[in-house]
């Protein structure tokens, strides 16, 4: 039995006449009448009660129309799925990036995007620039969220900057250094420090801070933790840590960490989206990349206002 014949039968049964069924399907009435006759010939029994007006289906016609209705429903669902994939409102997005930033900001943006497009699935992973670049080239990732310095884009990949990097020294709320009107470099050396994850650009930034302090050394007592681990450790100790200002900004509502007004060496790099050129073959990934850019455009002024509210001291 032809599936299209069953769909046509269900349309006629639901409409109550061949003419209305033809109009609903967008076909001519004679063509639809021929299809119904072919279906009746195939099953060998009448599908409609003869000489009954309005049109009334036989029990067999009702049963076959039920199957046709299901086929039509699934066909429409399939069409909607295809359209959703084309529009980027359905599909899979594989996104990887630097851990602290992924946890503090990108995970929130993924949640916001997912609230608008619940049929898009996400796979999130962690990695630094080289790992993310390799994942993109191997088609294991669709989007990378990484910092990029003056060295330029990795070969074969495109970079879209979304936020200029700025680091800050953070401590717990109520830390003794918050009582100092002017923090000296020596005071920074009186407290333990937290080192970022191995391979993180923040680790090089921490060494730059140590170099800028001259003879003052940094006592690193804890290293390699996730963002949540670092925040938990800091909130229970007097340890200091270097964090991107944007990470502190994202976590500020929890009122656990404070920014010390110390002007430290700043990295010459931007955080942004790394991707393979022409990656629009995955419309969901393209839609999410646009959403990330728009999210940071709306946040930048607020982030800058918070930065400017801090009196930075050397």
mmCIF file of C-alpha atoms in Angstrom:
data_model
loop_
_atom_site.group_PDB
_atom_site.id
_atom_site.type_symbol
_atom_site.label_atom_id
_atom_site.label_comp_id
_atom_site.label_asym_id
_atom_site.label_seq_id
_atom_site.Cartn_x
_atom_site.Cartn_y
_atom_site.Cartn_z
ATOM 1 C CA UNK A 1 0.000 0.000 0.000
ATOM 2 C CA UNK A 2 1.277 3.454 -0.879
ATOM 3 C CA UNK A 3 1.836 5.752 2.110
ATOM 4 C CA UNK A 4 0.688 8.743 0.069
ATOM 5 C CA UNK A 5 -2.658 7.021 -0.598
ATOM 6 C CA UNK A 6 -3.175 6.537 3.140
ATOM 7 C CA UNK A 7 -2.303 10.192 3.786
ATOM 8 C CA UNK A 8 -4.779 11.280 1.115
ATOM 9 C CA UNK A 9 -7.471 9.057 2.587
ATOM 10 C CA UNK A 10 -6.990 10.575 6.045
ATOM 11 C CA UNK A 11 -7.255 14.089 4.571
ATOM 12 C CA UNK A 12 -10.581 13.261 2.886
ATOM 13 C CA UNK A 13 -11.976 11.591 6.023
ATOM 14 C CA UNK A 14 -10.966 14.552 8.208
ATOM 15 C CA UNK A 15 -12.264 17.135 5.715
ATOM 16 C CA UNK A 16 -15.555 15.327 5.089
ATOM 17 C CA UNK A 17 -15.390 15.610 1.287
ATOM 18 C CA UNK A 18 -13.028 14.930 -1.602
ATOM 19 C CA UNK A 19 -12.996 18.567 -2.685
ATOM 20 C CA UNK A 20 -12.039 19.860 0.784
ATOM 21 C CA UNK A 21 -9.466 17.086 1.166
ATOM 22 C CA UNK A 22 -7.925 18.030 -2.182
ATOM 23 C CA UNK A 23 -7.753 21.672 -1.130
ATOM 24 C CA UNK A 24 -6.069 20.728 2.157
ATOM 25 C CA UNK A 25 -3.448 18.641 0.342
ATOM 26 C CA UNK A 26 -2.943 21.106 -2.521
ATOM 27 C CA UNK A 27 -3.884 18.605 -5.251
ATOM 28 C CA UNK A 28 -6.673 18.533 -7.803
ATOM 29 C CA UNK A 29 -9.958 16.814 -6.987
ATOM 30 C CA UNK A 30 -9.779 14.427 -10.001
ATOM 31 C CA UNK A 31 -6.249 13.351 -9.044
ATOM 32 C CA UNK A 32 -7.342 12.690 -5.464
ATOM 33 C CA UNK A 33 -10.404 10.715 -6.650
ATOM 34 C CA UNK A 34 -8.151 8.517 -8.801
ATOM 35 C CA UNK A 35 -5.846 7.847 -5.835
ATOM 36 C CA UNK A 36 -8.775 6.785 -3.649
ATOM 37 C CA UNK A 37 -10.057 4.500 -6.394
ATOM 38 C CA UNK A 38 -6.599 2.915 -6.679
ATOM 39 C CA UNK A 39 -6.511 2.361 -2.911
ATOM 40 C CA UNK A 40 -9.965 0.756 -2.943
ATOM 41 C CA UNK A 41 -8.891 -1.525 -5.798
ATOM 42 C CA UNK A 42 -5.769 -2.485 -3.841
ATOM 43 C CA UNK A 43 -7.637 -3.460 -0.650
ATOM 44 C CA UNK A 44 -10.612 -4.925 -2.527
ATOM 45 C CA UNK A 45 -13.236 -3.347 -0.271
ATOM 46 C CA UNK A 46 -15.026 0.015 -0.268
ATOM 47 C CA UNK A 47 -13.555 2.803 1.827
ATOM 48 C CA UNK A 48 -16.675 4.975 1.863
ATOM 49 C CA UNK A 49 -20.371 4.188 2.252
ATOM 50 C CA UNK A 50 -21.962 4.391 -1.183
ATOM 51 C CA UNK A 51 -24.385 7.229 -1.948
ATOM 52 C CA UNK A 52 -24.028 8.725 1.538
ATOM 53 C CA UNK A 53 -23.849 12.508 1.873
ATOM 54 C CA UNK A 54 -21.985 13.957 3.645
ATOM 55 C CA UNK A 55 -19.182 11.528 2.908
ATOM 56 C CA UNK A 56 -18.895 8.727 5.456
ATOM 57 C CA UNK A 57 -15.997 6.280 5.712
ATOM 58 C CA UNK A 58 -16.524 2.592 6.195
ATOM 59 C CA UNK A 59 -14.957 0.929 9.268
ATOM 60 C CA UNK A 60 -12.046 -0.132 7.037
ATOM 61 C CA UNK A 61 -11.741 3.414 5.705
ATOM 62 C CA UNK A 62 -11.661 4.812 9.252
ATOM 63 C CA UNK A 63 -8.932 2.349 10.270
ATOM 64 C CA UNK A 64 -6.753 3.067 7.238
ATOM 65 C CA UNK A 65 -7.279 6.811 7.684
ATOM 66 C CA UNK A 66 -5.913 6.463 11.229
ATOM 67 C CA UNK A 67 -2.685 5.007 9.825
ATOM 68 C CA UNK A 68 -2.539 7.727 7.187
ATOM 69 C CA UNK A 69 -2.948 10.385 9.856
ATOM 70 C CA UNK A 70 0.032 8.971 11.779
ATOM 71 C CA UNK A 71 2.152 8.908 8.623
ATOM 72 C CA UNK A 72 1.236 12.526 7.919
ATOM 73 C CA UNK A 73 2.093 13.556 11.476
ATOM 74 C CA UNK A 74 5.522 11.894 11.323
ATOM 75 C CA UNK A 75 6.143 13.425 7.902
ATOM 76 C CA UNK A 76 5.420 16.880 9.278
ATOM 77 C CA UNK A 77 7.648 16.226 12.272
ATOM 78 C CA UNK A 78 10.445 15.185 9.919
ATOM 79 C CA UNK A 79 9.968 18.369 7.882
ATOM 80 C CA UNK A 80 10.056 20.472 11.055
ATOM 81 C CA UNK A 81 13.247 18.694 12.165
ATOM 82 C CA UNK A 82 14.933 19.465 8.838
ATOM 83 C CA UNK A 83 13.871 23.114 9.013
ATOM 84 C CA UNK A 84 15.107 23.352 12.604
ATOM 85 C CA UNK A 85 18.495 21.961 11.586
ATOM 86 C CA UNK A 86 18.731 24.483 8.752
ATOM 87 C CA UNK A 87 17.768 27.362 11.064
ATOM 88 C CA UNK A 88 20.198 26.220 13.762
ATOM 89 C CA UNK A 89 17.477 25.611 16.350
ATOM 90 C CA UNK A 90 18.169 21.869 16.448
ATOM 91 C CA UNK A 91 21.410 19.884 16.375
ATOM 92 C CA UNK A 92 24.593 19.216 18.326
ATOM 93 C CA UNK A 93 27.201 21.828 19.273
ATOM 94 C CA UNK A 94 30.596 20.626 20.521
ATOM 95 C CA UNK A 95 32.324 23.464 22.344
ATOM 96 C CA UNK A 96 35.650 23.402 24.160
ATOM 97 C CA UNK A 97 37.750 26.042 25.854
ATOM 98 C CA UNK A 98 39.846 27.252 28.756
ATOM 99 C CA UNK A 99 38.433 25.871 32.031
ATOM 100 C CA UNK A 100 37.944 28.979 34.202
ATOM 101 C CA UNK A 101 36.218 30.929 31.472
ATOM 102 C CA UNK A 102 34.077 27.998 30.361
ATOM 103 C CA UNK A 103 32.866 27.455 33.926
ATOM 104 C CA UNK A 104 32.290 31.095 34.848
ATOM 105 C CA UNK A 105 30.780 32.532 31.677
ATOM 106 C CA UNK A 106 30.296 30.189 28.719
ATOM 107 C CA UNK A 107 28.305 27.609 30.697
ATOM 108 C CA UNK A 108 25.859 30.379 31.626
ATOM 109 C CA UNK A 109 25.611 31.500 27.998
ATOM 110 C CA UNK A 110 24.976 27.885 26.932
ATOM 111 C CA UNK A 111 22.135 27.705 29.469
ATOM 112 C CA UNK A 112 20.625 30.972 28.204
ATOM 113 C CA UNK A 113 20.869 29.799 24.578
ATOM 114 C CA UNK A 114 19.378 26.430 25.506
ATOM 115 C CA UNK A 115 16.385 28.109 27.151
ATOM 116 C CA UNK A 116 15.596 29.689 23.783
ATOM 117 C CA UNK A 117 16.500 26.642 21.674
ATOM 118 C CA UNK A 118 15.814 23.527 23.783
ATOM 119 C CA UNK A 119 16.336 21.157 20.830
ATOM 120 C CA UNK A 120 20.041 22.017 20.545
ATOM 121 C CA UNK A 121 22.324 19.606 22.412
ATOM 122 C CA UNK A 122 25.731 20.614 23.784
ATOM 123 C CA UNK A 123 28.915 18.710 24.506
ATOM 124 C CA UNK A 124 31.358 20.817 26.549
ATOM 125 C CA UNK A 125 35.019 19.997 27.044
ATOM 126 C CA UNK A 126 38.127 21.732 28.375
ATOM 127 C CA UNK A 127 41.404 22.579 26.709
ATOM 128 C CA UNK A 128 43.931 25.304 26.058
ATOM 129 C CA UNK A 129 44.744 26.863 22.691
ATOM 130 C CA UNK A 130 46.747 23.975 21.214
ATOM 131 C CA UNK A 131 44.307 21.305 22.389
ATOM 132 C CA UNK A 132 41.278 23.214 21.147
ATOM 133 C CA UNK A 133 42.972 23.909 17.807
ATOM 134 C CA UNK A 134 43.725 20.220 17.320
ATOM 135 C CA UNK A 135 40.143 19.338 18.237
ATOM 136 C CA UNK A 136 38.771 21.761 15.642
ATOM 137 C CA UNK A 137 41.055 20.460 12.883
ATOM 138 C CA UNK A 138 40.144 16.850 13.715
ATOM 139 C CA UNK A 139 36.413 17.689 13.586
ATOM 140 C CA UNK A 140 36.030 16.808 17.255
ATOM 141 C CA UNK A 141 34.898 20.348 18.137
ATOM 142 C CA UNK A 142 32.701 22.911 16.423
ATOM 143 C CA UNK A 143 33.714 25.968 18.469
ATOM 144 C CA UNK A 144 36.648 26.861 20.711
ATOM 145 C CA UNK A 145 36.614 29.582 23.396
ATOM 146 C CA UNK A 146 40.247 30.508 23.966
ATOM 147 C CA UNK A 147 42.552 33.473 24.573
ATOM 148 C CA UNK A 148 44.811 34.500 21.693
ATOM 149 C CA UNK A 149 47.832 36.778 21.927
ATOM 150 C CA UNK A 150 49.819 38.732 19.386
ATOM 151 C CA UNK A 151 51.121 35.573 17.695
ATOM 152 C CA UNK A 152 48.048 35.513 15.472
ATOM 153 C CA UNK A 153 45.538 32.863 14.487
ATOM 154 C CA UNK A 154 46.640 29.223 14.416
ATOM 155 C CA UNK A 155 47.051 27.873 10.909
ATOM 156 C CA UNK A 156 43.795 26.999 9.183
ATOM 157 C CA UNK A 157 41.572 28.529 11.880
ATOM 158 C CA UNK A 158 39.671 31.804 12.255
ATOM 159 C CA UNK A 159 39.464 33.862 15.468
ATOM 160 C CA UNK A 160 36.757 36.319 16.522
ATOM 161 C CA UNK A 161 37.688 38.459 19.548
ATOM 162 C CA UNK A 162 34.916 38.936 22.109
ATOM 163 C CA UNK A 163 36.709 40.403 25.149
ATOM 164 C CA UNK A 164 40.071 42.024 25.891
ATOM 165 C CA UNK A 165 41.954 40.142 28.605
ATOM 166 C CA UNK A 166 42.416 41.771 31.991
ATOM 167 C CA UNK A 167 43.657 39.971 35.075
ATOM 168 C CA UNK A 168 43.170 40.885 38.728
ATOM 169 C CA UNK A 169 44.428 39.704 42.096
ATOM 170 C CA UNK A 170 41.556 38.191 44.071
ATOM 171 C CA UNK A 171 41.101 37.263 47.724
ATOM 172 C CA UNK A 172 38.282 36.273 50.030
ATOM 173 C CA UNK A 173 35.821 38.835 51.349
ATOM 174 C CA UNK A 174 37.232 40.164 54.620
ATOM 175 C CA UNK A 175 40.878 39.455 53.736
ATOM 176 C CA UNK A 176 43.394 41.467 55.826
ATOM 177 C CA UNK A 177 44.718 43.194 52.683
ATOM 178 C CA UNK A 178 41.330 44.818 52.178
ATOM 179 C CA UNK A 179 42.122 46.973 55.192
ATOM 180 C CA UNK A 180 45.277 48.406 53.577
ATOM 181 C CA UNK A 181 44.821 51.827 51.999
ATOM 182 C CA UNK A 182 47.803 51.245 49.742
ATOM 183 C CA UNK A 183 48.976 47.669 49.237
ATOM 184 C CA UNK A 184 52.736 47.262 48.873
ATOM 185 C CA UNK A 185 54.467 44.577 46.853
ATOM 186 C CA UNK A 186 55.917 43.211 50.061
ATOM 187 C CA UNK A 187 52.441 42.600 51.451
ATOM 188 C CA UNK A 188 51.566 40.460 48.448
ATOM 189 C CA UNK A 189 54.432 38.193 49.380
ATOM 190 C CA UNK A 190 53.154 37.715 52.947
ATOM 191 C CA UNK A 191 50.288 35.513 51.850
ATOM 192 C CA UNK A 192 50.085 32.144 50.080
ATOM 193 C CA UNK A 193 49.162 32.023 46.400
ATOM 194 C CA UNK A 194 47.135 29.709 44.189
ATOM 195 C CA UNK A 195 48.609 28.635 40.849
ATOM 196 C CA UNK A 196 46.331 28.073 37.835
ATOM 197 C CA UNK A 197 46.018 24.815 35.943
ATOM 198 C CA UNK A 198 49.161 23.635 34.094
ATOM 199 C CA UNK A 199 49.206 24.958 30.542
ATOM 200 C CA UNK A 200 46.856 27.810 31.387
ATOM 201 C CA UNK A 201 47.849 31.279 30.091
ATOM 202 C CA UNK A 202 47.184 32.481 33.642
ATOM 203 C CA UNK A 203 50.230 30.518 34.784
ATOM 204 C CA UNK A 204 52.482 32.646 32.569
ATOM 205 C CA UNK A 205 50.690 35.739 33.871
ATOM 206 C CA UNK A 206 51.425 34.642 37.437
ATOM 207 C CA UNK A 207 55.131 34.366 36.594
ATOM 208 C CA UNK A 208 54.958 37.883 35.094
ATOM 209 C CA UNK A 209 53.557 39.180 38.368
ATOM 210 C CA UNK A 210 56.338 37.444 40.285
ATOM 211 C CA UNK A 211 58.938 39.059 38.002
ATOM 212 C CA UNK A 212 57.376 42.496 38.479
ATOM 213 C CA UNK A 213 57.661 42.231 42.260
ATOM 214 C CA UNK A 214 61.451 42.134 42.132
ATOM 215 C CA UNK A 215 62.909 40.452 45.187
ATOM 216 C CA UNK A 216 59.521 39.410 46.560
ATOM 217 C CA UNK A 217 58.778 35.754 45.931
ATOM 218 C CA UNK A 218 55.343 34.170 45.743
ATOM 219 C CA UNK A 219 54.590 31.310 48.091
ATOM 220 C CA UNK A 220 52.462 28.927 45.989
ATOM 221 C CA UNK A 221 50.627 26.578 48.331
ATOM 222 C CA UNK A 222 47.835 25.235 46.094
ATOM 223 C CA UNK A 223 47.718 24.525 42.366
ATOM 224 C CA UNK A 224 45.848 22.735 39.614
ATOM 225 C CA UNK A 225 42.301 23.109 40.923
ATOM 226 C CA UNK A 226 39.123 23.828 38.996
ATOM 227 C CA UNK A 227 37.430 27.216 39.288
ATOM 228 C CA UNK A 228 35.096 25.911 41.996
ATOM 229 C CA UNK A 229 38.048 24.388 43.860
ATOM 230 C CA UNK A 230 40.006 27.642 43.696
ATOM 231 C CA UNK A 231 37.033 29.657 44.927
ATOM 232 C CA UNK A 232 36.350 27.236 47.779
ATOM 233 C CA UNK A 233 39.999 27.255 48.833
ATOM 234 C CA UNK A 234 40.245 31.040 48.681
ATOM 235 C CA UNK A 235 37.041 31.595 50.631
ATOM 236 C CA UNK A 236 38.420 29.523 53.530
ATOM 237 C CA UNK A 237 42.004 30.854 53.574
ATOM 238 C CA UNK A 238 44.024 34.054 53.124
ATOM 239 C CA UNK A 239 45.421 32.790 49.814
ATOM 240 C CA UNK A 240 45.600 35.090 46.787
ATOM 241 C CA UNK A 241 45.001 34.163 43.163
ATOM 242 C CA UNK A 242 45.187 35.747 39.742
ATOM 243 C CA UNK A 243 41.908 35.528 37.840
ATOM 244 C CA UNK A 244 40.487 37.104 34.701
ATOM 245 C CA UNK A 245 38.397 40.101 35.696
ATOM 246 C CA UNK A 246 35.526 38.682 33.655
ATOM 247 C CA UNK A 247 35.581 35.496 35.779
ATOM 248 C CA UNK A 248 35.327 37.510 38.986
ATOM 249 C CA UNK A 249 32.581 39.586 37.342
ATOM 250 C CA UNK A 250 30.568 36.454 36.548
ATOM 251 C CA UNK A 251 30.918 35.163 40.120
ATOM 252 C CA UNK A 252 30.454 38.499 41.917
ATOM 253 C CA UNK A 253 26.845 37.801 42.955
ATOM 254 C CA UNK A 254 28.017 34.983 45.211
ATOM 255 C CA UNK A 255 29.892 37.587 47.332
ATOM 256 C CA UNK A 256 32.756 35.236 48.086
ATOM 257 C CA UNK A 257 35.709 36.949 46.415
ATOM 258 C CA UNK A 258 37.019 40.509 46.274
ATOM 259 C CA UNK A 259 39.332 42.269 43.833
ATOM 260 C CA UNK A 260 42.424 43.875 45.332
ATOM 261 C CA UNK A 261 43.161 47.292 43.763
ATOM 262 C CA UNK A 262 46.650 46.301 42.654
ATOM 263 C CA UNK A 263 47.820 47.208 39.156
ATOM 264 C CA UNK A 264 49.597 44.127 37.788
ATOM 265 C CA UNK A 265 51.196 43.382 34.396
ATOM 266 C CA UNK A 266 48.436 42.765 31.869
ATOM 267 C CA UNK A 267 48.571 40.218 29.038
ATOM 268 C CA UNK A 268 48.369 41.383 25.441
ATOM 269 C CA UNK A 269 45.636 39.053 24.268
ATOM 270 C CA UNK A 270 41.931 38.736 23.639
ATOM 271 C CA UNK A 271 39.469 36.055 24.514
ATOM 272 C CA UNK A 272 37.427 34.909 21.566
ATOM 273 C CA UNK A 273 35.867 32.243 19.393
ATOM 274 C CA UNK A 274 38.136 29.921 17.425
ATOM 275 C CA UNK A 275 36.615 27.951 14.562
ATOM 276 C CA UNK A 276 37.284 26.382 11.210
ATOM 277 C CA UNK A 277 36.464 28.849 8.383
ATOM 278 C CA UNK A 278 33.232 27.940 6.624
ATOM 279 C CA UNK A 279 31.968 25.935 9.609
ATOM 280 C CA UNK A 280 28.387 27.039 8.776
ATOM 281 C CA UNK A 281 27.742 23.434 7.697
ATOM 282 C CA UNK A 282 26.608 23.140 11.332
ATOM 283 C CA UNK A 283 23.934 25.864 11.573
ATOM 284 C CA UNK A 284 23.408 25.253 15.308
ATOM 285 C CA UNK A 285 27.095 25.946 15.977
ATOM 286 C CA UNK A 286 26.947 29.079 13.810
ATOM 287 C CA UNK A 287 23.854 30.277 15.686
ATOM 288 C CA UNK A 288 25.533 29.667 19.046
ATOM 289 C CA UNK A 289 28.713 31.490 17.972
ATOM 290 C CA UNK A 290 26.603 34.516 17.001
ATOM 291 C CA UNK A 291 24.807 34.284 20.346
ATOM 292 C CA UNK A 292 28.124 34.314 22.247
ATOM 293 C CA UNK A 293 29.259 37.438 20.361
ATOM 294 C CA UNK A 294 25.946 39.190 21.050
ATOM 295 C CA UNK A 295 26.068 38.210 24.725
ATOM 296 C CA UNK A 296 29.478 39.786 25.193
ATOM 297 C CA UNK A 297 28.521 42.892 23.260
ATOM 298 C CA UNK A 298 25.730 43.473 25.771
ATOM 299 C CA UNK A 299 27.986 42.671 28.765
ATOM 300 C CA UNK A 300 31.089 44.650 27.806
ATOM 301 C CA UNK A 301 29.902 48.048 29.007
ATOM 302 C CA UNK A 302 28.857 46.598 32.355
ATOM 303 C CA UNK A 303 32.209 44.807 32.734
ATOM 304 C CA UNK A 304 34.107 47.994 31.875
ATOM 305 C CA UNK A 305 32.042 49.980 34.376
ATOM 306 C CA UNK A 306 33.011 47.542 37.122
ATOM 307 C CA UNK A 307 36.664 47.741 36.058
ATOM 308 C CA UNK A 308 36.642 51.522 36.171
ATOM 309 C CA UNK A 309 35.093 51.486 39.642
ATOM 310 C CA UNK A 310 38.293 49.929 41.026
ATOM 311 C CA UNK A 311 41.126 52.338 41.906
ATOM 312 C CA UNK A 312 44.145 50.497 40.570
ATOM 313 C CA UNK A 313 47.401 51.096 42.440
ATOM 314 C CA UNK A 314 50.913 50.076 41.512
#
